[in-house]
Tab-separated table of C-alpha atoms and ligand atoms in Angstrom:
chain	number	residue	atom	x	y	z
A	1	UNK	CA	39.482	-107.447	-2.793
A	2	UNK	CA	36.612	-108.618	-0.755
A	3	UNK	CA	37.964	-110.499	2.401
A	4	UNK	CA	35.108	-112.109	3.635
A	5	UNK	CA	32.675	-112.462	0.757
A	6	UNK	CA	30.136	-114.475	2.434
A	7	UNK	CA	29.654	-111.706	5.231
A	8	UNK	CA	30.356	-108.806	2.879
A	9	UNK	CA	28.238	-109.811	0.230
A	10	UNK	CA	25.133	-111.384	2.081
A	11	UNK	CA	21.723	-110.082	1.914
A	12	UNK	CA	21.235	-107.701	4.930
A	13	UNK	CA	18.213	-108.901	5.962
A	14	UNK	CA	19.420	-112.298	6.521
A	15	UNK	CA	22.609	-110.773	8.156
A	16	UNK	CA	20.738	-109.303	10.607
A	17	UNK	CA	18.780	-112.282	11.530
A	18	UNK	CA	21.813	-114.649	11.596
A	19	UNK	CA	24.355	-112.675	12.689
A	20	UNK	CA	23.491	-109.322	14.093
A	21	UNK	CA	20.413	-110.426	16.470
A	22	UNK	CA	22.900	-113.206	18.287
A	23	UNK	CA	26.056	-110.689	18.675
A	24	UNK	CA	23.604	-108.244	19.693
A	25	UNK	CA	21.768	-110.208	22.284
A	26	UNK	CA	25.283	-111.641	23.380
A	27	UNK	CA	26.489	-108.028	24.257
A	28	UNK	CA	23.189	-106.734	25.731
A	29	UNK	CA	23.922	-109.536	28.305
A	30	UNK	CA	27.326	-109.287	28.933
A	31	UNK	CA	26.914	-105.463	29.111
A	32	UNK	CA	24.175	-106.205	31.888
A	33	UNK	CA	25.916	-108.820	33.836
A	34	UNK	CA	29.416	-107.145	33.848
A	35	UNK	CA	28.455	-103.292	33.565
A	36	UNK	CA	26.936	-101.675	36.566
A	37	UNK	CA	26.698	-98.768	34.748
A	38	UNK	CA	24.662	-100.526	32.082
A	39	UNK	CA	22.851	-102.596	34.130
A	40	UNK	CA	21.763	-99.080	35.968
A	41	UNK	CA	20.761	-97.796	32.576
A	42	UNK	CA	18.690	-100.978	31.413
A	43	UNK	CA	16.758	-101.147	35.038
A	44	UNK	CA	15.888	-97.372	35.003
A	45	UNK	CA	14.477	-97.488	31.608
A	46	UNK	CA	12.725	-100.924	32.844
A	47	UNK	CA	14.353	-102.882	29.835
A	48	UNK	CA	14.687	-106.882	29.808
A	49	UNK	CA	18.065	-107.434	28.295
A	50	UNK	CA	16.889	-111.126	27.142
A	51	UNK	CA	14.064	-109.373	25.025
A	52	UNK	CA	14.363	-108.682	21.452
A	53	UNK	CA	17.619	-107.244	21.027
A	54	UNK	CA	17.139	-105.203	18.270
A	55	UNK	CA	13.902	-103.530	20.532
A	56	UNK	CA	16.550	-103.334	23.299
A	57	UNK	CA	18.565	-101.386	21.405
A	58	UNK	CA	16.162	-99.131	20.021
A	59	UNK	CA	14.927	-98.400	23.647
A	60	UNK	CA	18.414	-97.926	25.175
A	61	UNK	CA	19.583	-94.511	25.795
A	62	UNK	CA	22.309	-92.789	23.833
A	63	UNK	CA	25.873	-92.845	25.473
A	64	UNK	CA	27.648	-89.339	25.258
A	65	UNK	CA	31.607	-88.656	25.214
A	66	UNK	CA	30.619	-87.140	28.700
A	67	UNK	CA	29.294	-90.477	29.784
A	68	UNK	CA	32.117	-92.773	28.416
A	69	UNK	CA	34.394	-92.060	31.206
A	70	UNK	CA	31.725	-93.860	33.819
A	71	UNK	CA	32.548	-96.819	31.498
A	72	UNK	CA	36.170	-96.784	32.544
A	73	UNK	CA	35.694	-98.415	35.888
A	74	UNK	CA	33.686	-101.291	35.096
A	75	UNK	CA	35.669	-101.982	32.083
A	76	UNK	CA	39.072	-102.172	34.133
A	77	UNK	CA	37.276	-104.418	36.417
A	78	UNK	CA	35.708	-106.575	34.094
A	79	UNK	CA	39.202	-106.488	32.091
A	80	UNK	CA	41.234	-107.879	35.240
A	81	UNK	CA	43.825	-110.516	34.165
A	82	UNK	CA	42.602	-110.311	30.381
A	83	UNK	CA	44.206	-106.491	30.121
A	84	UNK	CA	46.269	-106.030	27.584
A	85	UNK	CA	46.419	-102.529	26.198
A	86	UNK	CA	45.091	-99.107	27.605
A	87	UNK	CA	44.840	-96.397	24.810
A	88	UNK	CA	44.890	-92.976	26.132
A	89	UNK	CA	43.479	-89.758	24.442
A	90	UNK	CA	42.810	-86.297	25.296
A	91	UNK	CA	39.072	-86.199	25.909
A	92	UNK	CA	36.680	-83.272	25.240
A	93	UNK	CA	37.115	-81.718	28.358
A	94	UNK	CA	40.968	-81.894	28.662
A	95	UNK	CA	40.145	-84.815	30.786
A	96	UNK	CA	41.988	-87.978	29.423
A	97	UNK	CA	39.915	-90.723	28.107
A	98	UNK	CA	41.153	-94.479	28.425
A	99	UNK	CA	39.927	-97.702	26.507
A	100	UNK	CA	40.922	-100.904	27.977
A	101	UNK	CA	41.260	-103.798	25.756
A	102	UNK	CA	41.758	-107.527	25.932
A	103	UNK	CA	44.106	-109.468	23.439
A	104	UNK	CA	40.927	-110.774	22.037
A	105	UNK	CA	39.487	-107.572	21.514
A	106	UNK	CA	42.421	-106.408	19.552
A	107	UNK	CA	42.584	-109.288	17.364
A	108	UNK	CA	38.814	-109.037	16.544
A	109	UNK	CA	39.340	-105.150	15.481
A	110	UNK	CA	42.247	-106.463	13.763
A	111	UNK	CA	40.222	-108.470	11.777
A	112	UNK	CA	37.925	-105.803	10.628
A	113	UNK	CA	40.745	-103.207	9.892
A	114	UNK	CA	42.234	-105.725	7.553
A	115	UNK	CA	38.919	-106.070	5.887
A	116	UNK	CA	38.771	-102.456	5.353
A	117	UNK	CA	42.651	-102.447	4.397
A	118	UNK	CA	41.436	-105.557	1.789
A	119	UNK	CA	39.106	-103.131	0.788
A	120	UNK	CA	41.735	-100.544	-0.794
A	121	UNK	CA	43.103	-103.112	-2.691
A	122	UNK	CA	46.171	-103.513	-0.582
A	123	UNK	CA	48.183	-106.527	-1.374
A	124	UNK	CA	51.546	-108.086	-0.773
A	125	UNK	CA	53.188	-105.992	-3.584
A	126	UNK	CA	52.462	-102.672	-1.858
A	127	UNK	CA	54.878	-100.351	0.064
A	128	UNK	CA	52.802	-98.361	2.225
A	129	UNK	CA	54.390	-95.088	3.711
A	130	UNK	CA	52.883	-93.417	6.588
A	131	UNK	CA	53.321	-89.592	6.701
A	132	UNK	CA	52.885	-87.691	9.929
A	133	UNK	CA	54.370	-85.246	12.331
A	134	UNK	CA	53.766	-86.750	15.609
A	135	UNK	CA	52.955	-89.640	17.638
A	136	UNK	CA	53.161	-92.775	15.529
A	137	UNK	CA	50.634	-94.603	17.276
A	138	UNK	CA	48.096	-94.612	15.441
A	139	UNK	CA	50.275	-96.076	12.800
A	140	UNK	CA	51.032	-99.169	14.596
A	141	UNK	CA	47.483	-100.160	14.263
A	142	UNK	CA	47.111	-99.432	10.386
A	143	UNK	CA	50.620	-101.289	10.075
A	144	UNK	CA	49.411	-104.548	11.722
A	145	UNK	CA	46.042	-104.426	9.879
A	146	UNK	CA	48.250	-103.951	6.703
A	147	UNK	CA	50.385	-106.917	7.413
A	148	UNK	CA	47.235	-108.785	8.256
A	149	UNK	CA	46.509	-108.650	4.429
A	150	UNK	CA	50.286	-109.520	3.299
A	151	UNK	CA	51.688	-105.956	2.742
A	152	UNK	CA	55.308	-106.699	3.021
A	153	UNK	CA	56.699	-102.887	3.269
A	154	UNK	CA	55.054	-100.718	5.789
A	155	UNK	CA	57.326	-97.620	6.553
A	156	UNK	CA	56.384	-94.592	8.968
A	157	UNK	CA	57.757	-91.357	7.722
A	158	UNK	CA	57.987	-88.883	10.310
A	159	UNK	CA	58.367	-85.326	8.768
A	160	UNK	CA	58.875	-81.677	9.891
A	161	UNK	CA	57.501	-78.365	8.767
A	162	UNK	CA	60.203	-77.650	6.236
A	163	UNK	CA	58.591	-80.240	3.781
A	164	UNK	CA	60.862	-80.011	0.539
A	165	UNK	CA	63.682	-80.758	2.981
A	166	UNK	CA	62.035	-83.354	5.128
A	167	UNK	CA	59.998	-85.260	2.468
A	168	UNK	CA	63.362	-85.639	0.566
A	169	UNK	CA	63.739	-89.368	0.895
A	170	UNK	CA	59.987	-89.970	-0.016
A	171	UNK	CA	60.715	-90.577	-3.948
A	172	UNK	CA	63.796	-92.809	-2.706
A	173	UNK	CA	61.410	-95.227	-0.631
A	174	UNK	CA	58.983	-95.066	-3.717
A	175	UNK	CA	55.844	-96.097	-1.973
A	176	UNK	CA	52.753	-97.450	-3.928
A	177	UNK	CA	50.390	-96.031	-1.090
A	178	UNK	CA	50.672	-93.124	0.800
A	179	UNK	CA	48.580	-92.974	4.151
A	180	UNK	CA	48.212	-89.728	6.387
A	181	UNK	CA	45.900	-87.141	7.042
A	182	UNK	CA	44.011	-84.232	4.669
A	183	UNK	CA	45.479	-81.258	6.409
A	184	UNK	CA	49.309	-82.450	6.531
A	185	UNK	CA	48.731	-83.453	2.666
A	186	UNK	CA	47.298	-80.248	1.834
A	187	UNK	CA	50.400	-78.314	3.441
A	188	UNK	CA	52.970	-80.418	2.597
A	189	UNK	CA	51.265	-81.137	-1.174
A	190	UNK	CA	53.175	-78.488	-3.210
A	191	UNK	CA	56.327	-80.413	-2.061
A	192	UNK	CA	55.133	-83.814	-2.643
A	193	UNK	CA	53.746	-82.497	-6.091
A	194	UNK	CA	57.042	-80.861	-7.063
A	195	UNK	CA	59.087	-84.178	-6.055
A	196	UNK	CA	56.760	-86.430	-8.044
A	197	UNK	CA	56.986	-84.029	-11.315
A	198	UNK	CA	60.602	-84.169	-11.094
A	199	UNK	CA	60.954	-87.750	-10.677
A	200	UNK	CA	58.758	-88.798	-13.531
A	201	UNK	CA	57.902	-92.468	-13.252
A	202	UNK	CA	57.365	-93.939	-9.830
A	203	UNK	CA	55.008	-96.873	-8.377
A	204	UNK	CA	52.777	-94.318	-6.411
A	205	UNK	CA	49.219	-95.491	-7.098
A	206	UNK	CA	47.206	-94.741	-4.077
A	207	UNK	CA	46.276	-92.303	-1.246
A	208	UNK	CA	44.555	-93.219	1.984
A	209	UNK	CA	43.509	-90.570	4.324
A	210	UNK	CA	41.918	-90.491	7.683
A	211	UNK	CA	40.806	-88.539	10.824
A	212	UNK	CA	39.405	-85.677	8.888
A	213	UNK	CA	37.557	-84.664	5.750
A	214	UNK	CA	39.186	-84.200	2.337
A	215	UNK	CA	37.715	-81.315	-0.005
A	216	UNK	CA	36.132	-82.580	-2.913
A	217	UNK	CA	37.931	-80.203	-5.072
A	218	UNK	CA	41.376	-81.150	-3.758
A	219	UNK	CA	40.635	-84.317	-3.706
A	220	UNK	CA	39.870	-84.309	-7.728
A	221	UNK	CA	43.117	-82.137	-8.100
A	222	UNK	CA	45.458	-84.784	-6.289
A	223	UNK	CA	43.469	-87.596	-8.118
A	224	UNK	CA	44.674	-86.079	-11.516
A	225	UNK	CA	48.069	-84.421	-10.733
A	226	UNK	CA	49.316	-87.328	-9.056
A	227	UNK	CA	47.540	-89.841	-11.149
A	228	UNK	CA	46.237	-91.862	-8.214
A	229	UNK	CA	43.319	-93.384	-6.384
A	230	UNK	CA	41.972	-92.008	-3.223
A	231	UNK	CA	40.713	-93.732	-0.201
A	232	UNK	CA	39.140	-92.946	3.049
A	233	UNK	CA	39.971	-94.947	6.194
A	234	UNK	CA	36.737	-94.295	9.217
A	235	UNK	CA	36.987	-95.103	13.068
A	236	UNK	CA	37.370	-93.382	16.158
A	237	UNK	CA	39.274	-93.794	19.203
A	238	UNK	CA	36.458	-95.558	21.340
A	239	UNK	CA	35.114	-97.807	18.370
A	240	UNK	CA	38.456	-98.774	16.540
A	241	UNK	CA	38.150	-99.070	12.999
A	242	UNK	CA	34.635	-99.010	11.277
A	243	UNK	CA	35.031	-99.083	7.810
A	244	UNK	CA	36.783	-97.950	4.398
A	245	UNK	CA	35.868	-96.703	0.874
A	246	UNK	CA	35.703	-99.486	-1.835
A	247	UNK	CA	36.863	-99.319	-5.254
A	248	UNK	CA	33.683	-97.957	-6.402
A	249	UNK	CA	34.191	-94.544	-4.321
A	250	UNK	CA	30.698	-93.779	-3.568
A	251	UNK	CA	31.205	-93.665	0.214
A	252	UNK	CA	32.647	-95.685	3.031
A	253	UNK	CA	31.424	-99.301	3.415
A	254	UNK	CA	30.922	-99.989	7.246
A	255	UNK	CA	30.276	-103.484	8.592
A	256	UNK	CA	27.156	-104.038	10.151
A	257	UNK	CA	28.056	-107.742	11.035
A	258	UNK	CA	30.439	-106.028	13.609
A	259	UNK	CA	29.371	-102.341	14.402
A	260	UNK	CA	26.038	-101.336	14.346
A	261	UNK	CA	24.963	-97.872	13.249
A	262	UNK	CA	21.874	-96.047	14.163
A	263	UNK	CA	20.908	-92.325	13.669
A	264	UNK	CA	19.144	-89.938	16.072
A	265	UNK	CA	16.278	-88.527	14.477
A	266	UNK	CA	16.845	-89.947	10.942
A	267	UNK	CA	15.866	-87.778	7.921
A	268	UNK	CA	14.784	-89.466	4.838
A	269	UNK	CA	16.860	-88.424	1.739
A	270	UNK	CA	15.970	-90.732	-0.634
A	271	UNK	CA	14.509	-94.421	-0.831
A	272	UNK	CA	17.886	-95.744	0.132
A	273	UNK	CA	19.484	-92.792	1.941
A	274	UNK	CA	18.934	-91.327	5.661
A	275	UNK	CA	20.937	-88.587	7.167
A	276	UNK	CA	21.598	-87.784	10.739
A	277	UNK	CA	23.530	-87.893	13.823
A	278	UNK	CA	25.248	-91.293	13.839
A	279	UNK	CA	25.308	-93.256	17.197
A	280	UNK	CA	27.879	-96.885	17.288
A	281	UNK	CA	27.419	-99.964	19.150
A	282	UNK	CA	30.357	-102.386	18.760
A	283	UNK	CA	29.120	-105.937	19.172
A	284	UNK	CA	32.678	-107.502	18.888
A	285	UNK	CA	34.461	-105.433	21.651
A	286	UNK	CA	34.251	-107.523	24.910
A	287	UNK	CA	36.262	-105.030	27.529
A	288	UNK	CA	34.715	-101.503	27.013
A	289	UNK	CA	31.616	-102.142	24.577
A	290	UNK	CA	29.870	-99.089	23.369
A	291	UNK	CA	25.843	-98.909	23.184
A	292	UNK	CA	24.793	-96.275	20.816
A	293	UNK	CA	27.744	-94.412	21.259
A	294	UNK	CA	27.652	-90.598	19.844
A	295	UNK	CA	30.839	-90.496	18.086
A	296	UNK	CA	29.937	-86.971	17.100
A	297	UNK	CA	29.517	-87.384	13.154
A	298	UNK	CA	26.863	-86.148	11.081
A	299	UNK	CA	26.538	-88.802	8.154
A	300	UNK	CA	24.360	-89.976	5.566
A	301	UNK	CA	23.674	-93.776	5.084
A	302	UNK	CA	23.019	-95.229	2.180
A	303	UNK	CA	21.792	-98.992	1.923
A	304	UNK	CA	21.563	-99.725	-1.445
A	305	UNK	CA	23.812	-102.376	-3.222
A	306	UNK	CA	27.279	-100.832	-3.961
A	307	UNK	CA	29.103	-101.597	-7.648
A	308	UNK	CA	31.587	-103.326	-5.835
A	309	UNK	CA	29.663	-106.102	-4.795
A	310	UNK	CA	29.205	-105.511	-1.161
A	311	UNK	CA	25.911	-105.295	0.322
A	312	UNK	CA	26.867	-103.507	3.673
A	313	UNK	CA	25.712	-99.860	3.816
A	314	UNK	CA	27.896	-96.674	2.997
A	315	UNK	CA	28.348	-93.696	4.811
A	316	UNK	CA	29.495	-90.056	3.989
A	317	UNK	CA	30.785	-88.159	6.828
A	318	UNK	CA	28.894	-84.636	6.555
A	319	UNK	CA	30.400	-82.985	9.405
A	320	UNK	CA	31.148	-82.888	13.191
A	321	UNK	CA	28.500	-82.482	15.978
A	322	UNK	CA	30.783	-80.977	18.488
A	323	UNK	CA	32.244	-78.018	19.161
A	324	UNK	CA	35.964	-79.091	17.922
A	325	UNK	CA	38.345	-79.322	15.046
A	326	UNK	CA	41.260	-81.211	14.001
A	327	UNK	CA	44.967	-79.852	13.371
A	328	UNK	CA	47.003	-82.473	11.223
A	329	UNK	CA	44.792	-85.098	12.303
A	330	UNK	CA	44.839	-84.205	16.193
A	331	UNK	CA	41.675	-83.215	17.406
A	332	UNK	CA	41.249	-80.411	19.579
A	333	UNK	CA	38.140	-79.055	21.503
A	334	UNK	CA	36.431	-75.532	22.286
A	335	UNK	CA	36.039	-76.254	25.744
A	336	UNK	CA	39.815	-76.841	26.310
A	337	UNK	CA	40.680	-73.771	24.947
A	338	UNK	CA	37.969	-71.910	27.386
A	339	UNK	CA	39.261	-73.476	30.181
A	340	UNK	CA	42.943	-72.708	29.498
A	341	UNK	CA	42.155	-69.546	29.057
A	342	UNK	CA	39.406	-68.557	31.764
A	343	UNK	CA	40.986	-71.021	34.079
A	344	UNK	CA	42.253	-68.274	36.732
A	345	UNK	CA	39.138	-66.067	36.428
A	346	UNK	CA	35.825	-66.261	37.354
A	347	UNK	CA	34.828	-64.306	34.116
A	348	UNK	CA	32.102	-65.445	31.832
A	349	UNK	CA	34.006	-67.282	28.948
A	350	UNK	CA	33.995	-65.178	25.724
A	351	UNK	CA	35.772	-67.009	23.093
A	352	UNK	CA	36.108	-67.481	19.145
A	353	UNK	CA	38.702	-69.461	17.259
A	354	UNK	CA	39.265	-68.565	13.732
A	355	UNK	CA	40.955	-71.158	11.614
A	356	UNK	CA	42.825	-70.372	8.362
A	357	UNK	CA	45.488	-71.037	5.799
A	358	UNK	CA	48.839	-69.478	5.415
A	359	UNK	CA	50.920	-70.915	2.751
A	360	UNK	CA	52.495	-74.339	4.400
A	361	UNK	CA	51.006	-73.104	7.500
A	362	UNK	CA	47.708	-73.095	8.894
A	363	UNK	CA	46.843	-70.090	11.161
A	364	UNK	CA	44.718	-70.283	14.536
A	365	UNK	CA	43.553	-66.480	15.451
A	366	UNK	CA	41.957	-66.564	19.133
A	367	UNK	CA	39.506	-63.898	19.452
A	368	UNK	CA	38.815	-62.478	23.154
A	369	UNK	CA	37.276	-59.629	24.734
A	370	UNK	CA	39.018	-56.184	25.184
A	371	UNK	CA	38.725	-56.747	29.019
A	372	UNK	CA	40.948	-59.880	29.009
A	373	UNK	CA	43.718	-57.798	27.372
A	374	UNK	CA	45.577	-57.260	30.599
A	375	UNK	CA	46.388	-60.997	30.561
A	376	UNK	CA	47.604	-61.062	27.167
A	377	UNK	CA	50.923	-62.658	28.148
A	378	UNK	CA	49.942	-65.402	30.565
A	379	UNK	CA	46.869	-66.341	27.980
A	380	UNK	CA	49.567	-66.861	25.036
A	381	UNK	CA	51.706	-68.809	27.623
A	382	UNK	CA	48.875	-70.991	28.709
A	383	UNK	CA	47.742	-71.523	24.855
A	384	UNK	CA	51.262	-72.254	24.050
A	385	UNK	CA	51.484	-75.189	26.405
A	386	UNK	CA	48.202	-76.858	25.828
A	387	UNK	CA	48.482	-80.431	24.600
A	388	UNK	CA	49.685	-80.851	21.208
A	389	UNK	CA	49.779	-77.024	20.582
A	390	UNK	CA	53.218	-76.417	21.797
A	391	UNK	CA	54.526	-79.010	19.217
A	392	UNK	CA	52.628	-77.245	16.375
A	393	UNK	CA	53.720	-74.047	17.068
A	394	UNK	CA	57.284	-74.808	18.045
A	395	UNK	CA	57.628	-76.830	14.927
A	396	UNK	CA	56.243	-73.987	12.731
A	397	UNK	CA	53.203	-76.004	11.673
A	398	UNK	CA	51.157	-73.359	12.957
A	399	UNK	CA	50.745	-69.760	13.900
A	400	UNK	CA	48.889	-68.343	16.688
A	401	UNK	CA	47.493	-64.714	16.860
A	402	UNK	CA	45.521	-62.975	20.073
A	403	UNK	CA	43.095	-60.672	19.057
A	404	UNK	CA	40.943	-58.482	21.273
A	405	UNK	CA	37.697	-57.155	20.538
A	406	UNK	CA	35.264	-54.645	21.865
A	407	UNK	CA	33.215	-56.424	24.479
A	408	UNK	CA	30.075	-56.167	22.540
A	409	UNK	CA	31.187	-58.199	19.852
A	410	UNK	CA	30.509	-61.064	21.866
A	411	UNK	CA	27.166	-60.236	23.681
A	412	UNK	CA	25.673	-58.443	20.426
A	413	UNK	CA	24.586	-61.396	18.718
A	414	UNK	CA	25.180	-65.214	18.696
A	415	UNK	CA	28.774	-65.987	17.383
A	416	UNK	CA	29.904	-69.038	15.835
A	417	UNK	CA	32.521	-70.617	18.611
A	418	UNK	CA	34.707	-72.072	15.660
A	419	UNK	CA	34.778	-70.489	12.282
A	420	UNK	CA	37.106	-72.902	10.128
A	421	UNK	CA	38.228	-71.162	6.792
A	422	UNK	CA	40.548	-73.517	5.955
A	423	UNK	CA	40.702	-74.812	2.341
A	424	UNK	CA	42.541	-78.136	1.585
B	501	ZN	ZN1	31.341	-100.957	-2.522
């Protein structure tokens, strides 16, 4: 279902003139007036925020993950009494990242999220079950968006690593939609498939995933074996929901009347497809808007018209730009590991992280130079207590191995900081 056809099916050129220009202009003025951080940037670049907004946007510098924290103070002051919610996440350097929101921001973001949910074809007859192992926070957001399109039942189903036992109640709940992250789906898939094969007739129709890439082969397998349609939700903490897949399943629709993508050094793939690192400008966010924010994704943007009738561009996420990885939807960064392992020493930090699969578990192998061997126990202990790692290890979702190699392993050639051999 298309929730706002007059916008979602509008000619893109017309949309830019009638909606994007005024919204962008208002954002740039707001940013200049209320955010000393943005004002300084514009002044330094000799940018007049009142001139053509698309031209201003082109000339604005990119906003990096590191710079994002400089927005916090301005945003908090700007929010003042309108402050409604603070979202805190672990940042790239281990320093928490905060996003401040007003009630109005939340309502605007919710509006877009419900357009995305409508794109998945969710309606009042659906029973949506969110399956996860940790913090249900993000699912509160998804459930609000589901409810906004009329879904009557949304259930958070917290599970443990004994999937066969933990997921026992799933068939009884008989969801029409399962909403989860790809790595968890992969680990628990055998148990889920077994249950559904035993159960025979159920109402399961769709699987929605987010937070990570889903391997194409695994996707086809699920589609065939569980006889479901699969949809992807796309977004990020700093930008909220950005888009989702439609029933044509040819990329993720993004909504340019709300969030503007801009590629860094785009490469032309065809007449309608461009590829590069994507930046986002959130025009509807008032308290902590981002302008040309580098979310960390390499994408392809297709501007051709989609079979579903929407004119909004579609993206395909090709990979991440930062040195990071995801475990069960939770983001981890190389730098956090480096800081944890080498926090007590003045050593140059050599480290490689290898991720692989072990049956129903993930295996993380941390490779360190021989000279660190004397600190083996301290390192293991420090890693064990890192962020969410303790939880995953304690609950049996993850196995951790530390291997020491000859020092020359790191100095001889340029080695990849993270090697991800996991297959979903
Ligand atoms: Zn479409």
